[in-house]
């Protein structure tokens, strides 16, 4: 008898609701504030940027929100996604631990991002929107939204962080195949981009800068809306399909997790995996340790300050209370482009402050080593972002080897690395180094925090 390595669900078992963790928390998260008045922002303040359906989800106090049938129809193309038991990796590590991973690389765009891109495009289309803007780091969000807007007949303009625009040209091709227009950011097309270029014509860009550019264009044009691929409550909400499925799949496997480990950029795939498990933990049904892994070069949770800051570099977004390295901090161009964000989801930051999750920072060479070991045992080539989750899971499994503990580890491989082969080439030829924690750059950026 072969051992089971893959746990699948029937279409009929697919979750039909998203889970909102907010009403279950012991204290509500601090509200976003208007940068001028410092009053909490209301739905009408966000209306120039987002459709009302998403704004209402952003502030919802309902525990569950129905997934529209049109969205479920698209989800069914790749959902439920598989949960794997990493038996070959376990053997290679010689660990008594069990390692499970939820794999989101089977979506058309190759990551978890379509889980929110599809509903975001759907709600915009429902409100008659014909054009949207967005930013993208590594290109995963831009390609996910390009795919989703193509399905719903919406035009899309994308600002891609310059460092990734250079490193990952095929993500741009992907976005163009789905009909989007792509600009390298900072670009001369916006006031925010021009201001950065004046200072530094060779700026590698950052998510914060690219957000400023995309928000500027949407805010100035009546019928253009903006979409964000992470950070906001409604994005984390949409991603909870990952954790809801994983709960059912682990149940089929007959296991409950002792440790959940995920990578964090803005926090959405980690929240998507962990929030349904945190619900079970708060209800006393299980007691997993929940651990976020961030890049040592951009460690907003472990080294950032918990305070109100802007979500973008130019200071156009509402002030959000979050763990931040400062809105004008430009992280070194590490290969996990999707993790190069100065801040962290305010909801996840709040949950971290409540002590419900812990955080660890790992250098990129350890992550690439883990990714190679994973690819050579499990076959899947992970994106550089989830290589952080894999490195965290390997650390835990090796610790279990020391102690002899048979822990159940659950992690998420939230995207494949087929567009990241240039980064792998560089690692294989010994050309990738760790970036020291940029103490000076961070304290400089933290000195520019907004006063409030
Ligand atoms: C965007 C992205 C991330 C980082 O974003 P989160 O919101 O933290 O999930 C991580 N991994 C992949 C594959 C991504 O596309």
PDB file of N, CA and C in Angstrom, residues 276-332:
ATOM      1  N   UNK A 276      -8.594  30.772   9.696  1.00  0.00           N
ATOM      2  CA  UNK A 276      -9.537  29.720  10.107  1.00  0.00           C
ATOM      3  C   UNK A 276      -8.980  28.833  11.235  1.00  0.00           C
ATOM      4  N   UNK A 277      -7.658  28.623  11.253  1.00  0.00           N
ATOM      5  CA  UNK A 277      -7.055  27.842  12.339  1.00  0.00           C
ATOM      6  C   UNK A 277      -7.038  28.646  13.640  1.00  0.00           C
ATOM      7  N   UNK A 278      -6.827  29.970  13.530  1.00  0.00           N
ATOM      8  CA  UNK A 278      -6.888  30.808  14.738  1.00  0.00           C
ATOM      9  C   UNK A 278      -8.299  30.802  15.325  1.00  0.00           C
ATOM     10  N   UNK A 279      -9.301  30.779  14.429  1.00  0.00           N
ATOM     11  CA  UNK A 279     -10.691  30.668  14.917  1.00  0.00           C
ATOM     12  C   UNK A 279     -10.835  29.411  15.770  1.00  0.00           C
ATOM     13  N   UNK A 280     -10.320  28.291  15.255  1.00  0.00           N
ATOM     14  CA  UNK A 280     -10.418  27.021  15.992  1.00  0.00           C
ATOM     15  C   UNK A 280      -9.611  27.079  17.282  1.00  0.00           C
ATOM     16  N   UNK A 281      -8.464  27.779  17.214  1.00  0.00           N
ATOM     17  CA  UNK A 281      -7.627  27.906  18.414  1.00  0.00           C
ATOM     18  C   UNK A 281      -8.347  28.745  19.475  1.00  0.00           C
ATOM     19  N   UNK A 282      -8.951  29.866  19.050  1.00  0.00           N
ATOM     20  CA  UNK A 282      -9.652  30.731  20.013  1.00  0.00           C
ATOM     21  C   UNK A 282     -10.862  30.017  20.596  1.00  0.00           C
ATOM     22  N   UNK A 283     -11.433  29.078  19.802  1.00  0.00           N
ATOM     23  CA  UNK A 283     -12.591  28.313  20.294  1.00  0.00           C
ATOM     24  C   UNK A 283     -12.164  27.124  21.159  1.00  0.00           C
ATOM     25  N   UNK A 284     -10.836  26.936  21.302  1.00  0.00           N
ATOM     26  CA  UNK A 284     -10.349  25.857  22.161  1.00  0.00           C
ATOM     27  C   UNK A 284     -10.327  24.490  21.499  1.00  0.00           C
ATOM     28  N   UNK A 285     -10.456  24.452  20.155  1.00  0.00           N
ATOM     29  CA  UNK A 285     -10.490  23.156  19.462  1.00  0.00           C
ATOM     30  C   UNK A 285      -9.116  22.630  19.083  1.00  0.00           C
ATOM     31  N   UNK A 286      -8.136  23.485  19.047  1.00  0.00           N
ATOM     32  CA  UNK A 286      -6.750  23.079  18.754  1.00  0.00           C
ATOM     33  C   UNK A 286      -5.847  24.174  19.296  1.00  0.00           C
ATOM     34  N   UNK A 287      -4.540  23.915  19.313  1.00  0.00           N
ATOM     35  CA  UNK A 287      -3.659  24.920  19.916  1.00  0.00           C
ATOM     36  C   UNK A 287      -2.361  25.111  19.127  1.00  0.00           C
ATOM     37  N   UNK A 288      -2.460  25.296  17.803  1.00  0.00           N
ATOM     38  CA  UNK A 288      -1.208  25.427  17.045  1.00  0.00           C
ATOM     39  C   UNK A 288      -0.470  26.732  17.349  1.00  0.00           C
ATOM     40  N   UNK A 289       0.867  26.647  17.316  1.00  0.00           N
ATOM     41  CA  UNK A 289       1.693  27.847  17.265  1.00  0.00           C
ATOM     42  C   UNK A 289       1.571  28.383  15.841  1.00  0.00           C
ATOM     43  N   UNK A 290       1.386  29.691  15.679  1.00  0.00           N
ATOM     44  CA  UNK A 290       1.207  30.263  14.345  1.00  0.00           C
ATOM     45  C   UNK A 290       2.349  31.245  14.096  1.00  0.00           C
ATOM     46  N   UNK A 291       3.178  30.957  13.066  1.00  0.00           N
ATOM     47  CA  UNK A 291       4.445  31.675  12.901  1.00  0.00           C
ATOM     48  C   UNK A 291       4.576  32.275  11.502  1.00  0.00           C
ATOM     49  N   UNK A 292       4.818  33.583  11.474  1.00  0.00           N
ATOM     50  CA  UNK A 292       5.036  34.284  10.204  1.00  0.00           C
ATOM     51  C   UNK A 292       6.534  34.385   9.930  1.00  0.00           C
ATOM     52  N   UNK A 293       6.934  34.134   8.674  1.00  0.00           N
ATOM     53  CA  UNK A 293       8.348  34.276   8.305  1.00  0.00           C
ATOM     54  C   UNK A 293       8.483  35.453   7.339  1.00  0.00           C
ATOM     55  N   UNK A 294       9.381  36.370   7.676  1.00  0.00           N
ATOM     56  CA  UNK A 294       9.605  37.531   6.815  1.00  0.00           C
ATOM     57  C   UNK A 294      11.070  37.578   6.405  1.00  0.00           C
ATOM     58  N   UNK A 295      11.406  38.332   5.330  1.00  0.00           N
ATOM     59  CA  UNK A 295      12.806  38.412   4.911  1.00  0.00           C
ATOM     60  C   UNK A 295      13.615  39.269   5.874  1.00  0.00           C
ATOM     61  N   UNK A 296      14.841  38.826   6.180  1.00  0.00           N
ATOM     62  CA  UNK A 296      15.691  39.585   7.097  1.00  0.00           C
ATOM     63  C   UNK A 296      15.990  40.985   6.544  1.00  0.00           C
ATOM     64  N   UNK A 297      15.919  41.153   5.220  1.00  0.00           N
ATOM     65  CA  UNK A 297      16.222  42.460   4.628  1.00  0.00           C
ATOM     66  C   UNK A 297      15.036  43.430   4.703  1.00  0.00           C
ATOM     67  N   UNK A 298      13.850  42.922   5.065  1.00  0.00           N
ATOM     68  CA  UNK A 298      12.659  43.784   5.125  1.00  0.00           C
ATOM     69  C   UNK A 298      11.770  43.318   6.278  1.00  0.00           C
ATOM     70  N   UNK A 299      12.292  43.387   7.521  1.00  0.00           N
ATOM     71  CA  UNK A 299      11.632  42.724   8.656  1.00  0.00           C
ATOM     72  C   UNK A 299      10.638  43.615   9.397  1.00  0.00           C
ATOM     73  N   UNK A 300       9.503  43.894   8.773  1.00  0.00           N
ATOM     74  CA  UNK A 300       8.560  44.847   9.382  1.00  0.00           C
ATOM     75  C   UNK A 300       7.988  44.333  10.703  1.00  0.00           C
ATOM     76  N   UNK A 301       7.736  43.035  10.833  1.00  0.00           N
ATOM     77  CA  UNK A 301       7.130  42.546  12.080  1.00  0.00           C
ATOM     78  C   UNK A 301       8.154  42.466  13.210  1.00  0.00           C
ATOM     79  N   UNK A 302       9.335  41.891  12.912  1.00  0.00           N
ATOM     80  CA  UNK A 302      10.302  41.677  13.996  1.00  0.00           C
ATOM     81  C   UNK A 302      11.098  42.935  14.333  1.00  0.00           C
ATOM     82  N   UNK A 303      11.282  43.857  13.381  1.00  0.00           N
ATOM     83  CA  UNK A 303      12.101  45.036  13.643  1.00  0.00           C
ATOM     84  C   UNK A 303      11.350  46.348  13.456  1.00  0.00           C
ATOM     85  N   UNK A 304      10.133  46.286  12.936  1.00  0.00           N
ATOM     86  CA  UNK A 304       9.394  47.529  12.669  1.00  0.00           C
ATOM     87  C   UNK A 304       8.776  48.104  13.932  1.00  0.00           C
ATOM     88  N   UNK A 305       8.179  49.279  13.774  1.00  0.00           N
ATOM     89  CA  UNK A 305       7.496  49.964  14.871  1.00  0.00           C
ATOM     90  C   UNK A 305       5.996  49.793  14.654  1.00  0.00           C
ATOM     91  N   UNK A 306       5.227  49.597  15.719  1.00  0.00           N
ATOM     92  CA  UNK A 306       3.763  49.484  15.592  1.00  0.00           C
ATOM     93  C   UNK A 306       3.160  50.865  15.779  1.00  0.00           C
ATOM     94  N   UNK A 307       2.831  51.499  14.662  1.00  0.00           N
ATOM     95  CA  UNK A 307       2.349  52.872  14.740  1.00  0.00           C
ATOM     96  C   UNK A 307       1.547  53.202  13.485  1.00  0.00           C
ATOM     97  N   UNK A 308       0.912  54.384  13.493  1.00  0.00           N
ATOM     98  CA  UNK A 308       0.204  54.817  12.291  1.00  0.00           C
ATOM     99  C   UNK A 308       1.201  55.278  11.236  1.00  0.00           C
ATOM    100  N   UNK A 309       1.060  54.736  10.023  1.00  0.00           N
ATOM    101  CA  UNK A 309       1.924  55.144   8.909  1.00  0.00           C
ATOM    102  C   UNK A 309       1.115  55.049   7.621  1.00  0.00           C
ATOM    103  N   UNK A 310       1.687  55.638   6.573  1.00  0.00           N
ATOM    104  CA  UNK A 310       1.053  55.550   5.265  1.00  0.00           C
ATOM    105  C   UNK A 310       1.321  54.187   4.640  1.00  0.00           C
ATOM    106  N   UNK A 311       0.368  53.746   3.806  1.00  0.00           N
ATOM    107  CA  UNK A 311       0.541  52.492   3.079  1.00  0.00           C
ATOM    108  C   UNK A 311       1.419  52.654   1.857  1.00  0.00           C
ATOM    109  N   UNK A 312       1.608  53.894   1.415  1.00  0.00           N
ATOM    110  CA  UNK A 312       2.389  54.149   0.208  1.00  0.00           C
ATOM    111  C   UNK A 312       3.494  55.139   0.523  1.00  0.00           C
ATOM    112  N   UNK A 313       4.398  55.335  -0.428  1.00  0.00           N
ATOM    113  CA  UNK A 313       5.562  56.186  -0.190  1.00  0.00           C
ATOM    114  C   UNK A 313       5.229  57.667  -0.213  1.00  0.00           C
ATOM    115  N   UNK A 314       4.350  58.068  -1.138  1.00  0.00           N
ATOM    116  CA  UNK A 314       4.066  59.501  -1.286  1.00  0.00           C
ATOM    117  C   UNK A 314       3.110  60.025  -0.213  1.00  0.00           C
ATOM    118  N   UNK A 315       2.497  59.125   0.572  1.00  0.00           N
ATOM    119  CA  UNK A 315       1.604  59.583   1.641  1.00  0.00           C
ATOM    120  C   UNK A 315       0.215  59.949   1.157  1.00  0.00           C
ATOM    121  N   UNK A 316      -0.333  59.166   0.222  1.00  0.00           N
ATOM    122  CA  UNK A 316      -1.681  59.445  -0.300  1.00  0.00           C
ATOM    123  C   UNK A 316      -2.749  58.567   0.328  1.00  0.00           C
ATOM    124  N   UNK A 317      -2.338  57.456   0.962  1.00  0.00           N
ATOM    125  CA  UNK A 317      -3.339  56.537   1.520  1.00  0.00           C
ATOM    126  C   UNK A 317      -3.750  57.009   2.914  1.00  0.00           C
ATOM    127  N   UNK A 318      -4.836  56.464   3.463  1.00  0.00           N
ATOM    128  CA  UNK A 318      -5.144  56.717   4.875  1.00  0.00           C
ATOM    129  C   UNK A 318      -3.981  56.240   5.759  1.00  0.00           C
ATOM    130  N   UNK A 319      -3.923  56.769   6.983  1.00  0.00           N
ATOM    131  CA  UNK A 319      -2.935  56.286   7.949  1.00  0.00           C
ATOM    132  C   UNK A 319      -3.440  54.970   8.534  1.00  0.00           C
ATOM    133  N   UNK A 320      -2.571  53.974   8.532  1.00  0.00           N
ATOM    134  CA  UNK A 320      -2.969  52.668   9.053  1.00  0.00           C
ATOM    135  C   UNK A 320      -2.047  52.284  10.193  1.00  0.00           C
ATOM    136  N   UNK A 321      -2.629  51.784  11.309  1.00  0.00           N
ATOM    137  CA  UNK A 321      -1.784  51.343  12.420  1.00  0.00           C
ATOM    138  C   UNK A 321      -1.250  49.950  12.099  1.00  0.00           C
ATOM    139  N   UNK A 322       0.063  49.876  11.942  1.00  0.00           N
ATOM    140  CA  UNK A 322       0.668  48.609  11.498  1.00  0.00           C
ATOM    141  C   UNK A 322       2.139  48.571  11.891  1.00  0.00           C
ATOM    142  N   UNK A 323       2.741  47.407  11.729  1.00  0.00           N
ATOM    143  CA  UNK A 323       4.187  47.302  11.898  1.00  0.00           C
ATOM    144  C   UNK A 323       4.832  47.831  10.641  1.00  0.00           C
ATOM    145  N   UNK A 324       5.692  48.839  10.790  1.00  0.00           N
ATOM    146  CA  UNK A 324       6.237  49.506   9.618  1.00  0.00           C
ATOM    147  C   UNK A 324       7.712  49.820   9.809  1.00  0.00           C
ATOM    148  N   UNK A 325       8.415  49.815   8.669  1.00  0.00           N
ATOM    149  CA  UNK A 325       9.819  50.236   8.657  1.00  0.00           C
ATOM    150  C   UNK A 325       9.916  51.684   8.185  1.00  0.00           C
ATOM    151  N   UNK A 326       8.779  52.334   8.002  1.00  0.00           N
ATOM    152  CA  UNK A 326       8.728  53.716   7.516  1.00  0.00           C
ATOM    153  C   UNK A 326       8.317  53.724   6.056  1.00  0.00           C
ATOM    154  N   UNK A 327       7.338  54.607   5.702  1.00  0.00           N
ATOM    155  CA  UNK A 327       6.752  54.513   4.359  1.00  0.00           C
ATOM    156  C   UNK A 327       7.728  54.871   3.252  1.00  0.00           C
ATOM    157  N   UNK A 328       8.828  55.577   3.566  1.00  0.00           N
ATOM    158  CA  UNK A 328       9.782  55.851   2.480  1.00  0.00           C
ATOM    159  C   UNK A 328      11.020  54.946   2.546  1.00  0.00           C
ATOM    160  N   UNK A 329      10.931  53.861   3.330  1.00  0.00           N
ATOM    161  CA  UNK A 329      12.002  52.860   3.343  1.00  0.00           C
ATOM    162  C   UNK A 329      11.971  52.084   2.018  1.00  0.00           C
ATOM    163  N   UNK A 330      13.117  52.028   1.326  1.00  0.00           N
ATOM    164  CA  UNK A 330      13.209  51.255   0.078  1.00  0.00           C
ATOM    165  C   UNK A 330      14.073  50.021   0.345  1.00  0.00           C
ATOM    166  N   UNK A 331      13.430  48.847   0.445  1.00  0.00           N
ATOM    167  CA  UNK A 331      14.183  47.628   0.790  1.00  0.00           C
ATOM    168  C   UNK A 331      15.206  47.278  -0.290  1.00  0.00           C
ATOM    169  N   UNK A 332      16.269  46.589   0.096  1.00  0.00           N
ATOM    170  CA  UNK A 332      17.231  46.099  -0.883  1.00  0.00           C
ATOM    171  C   UNK A 332      16.513  45.178  -1.871  1.00  0.00           C
TER     172      UNK A 332
END
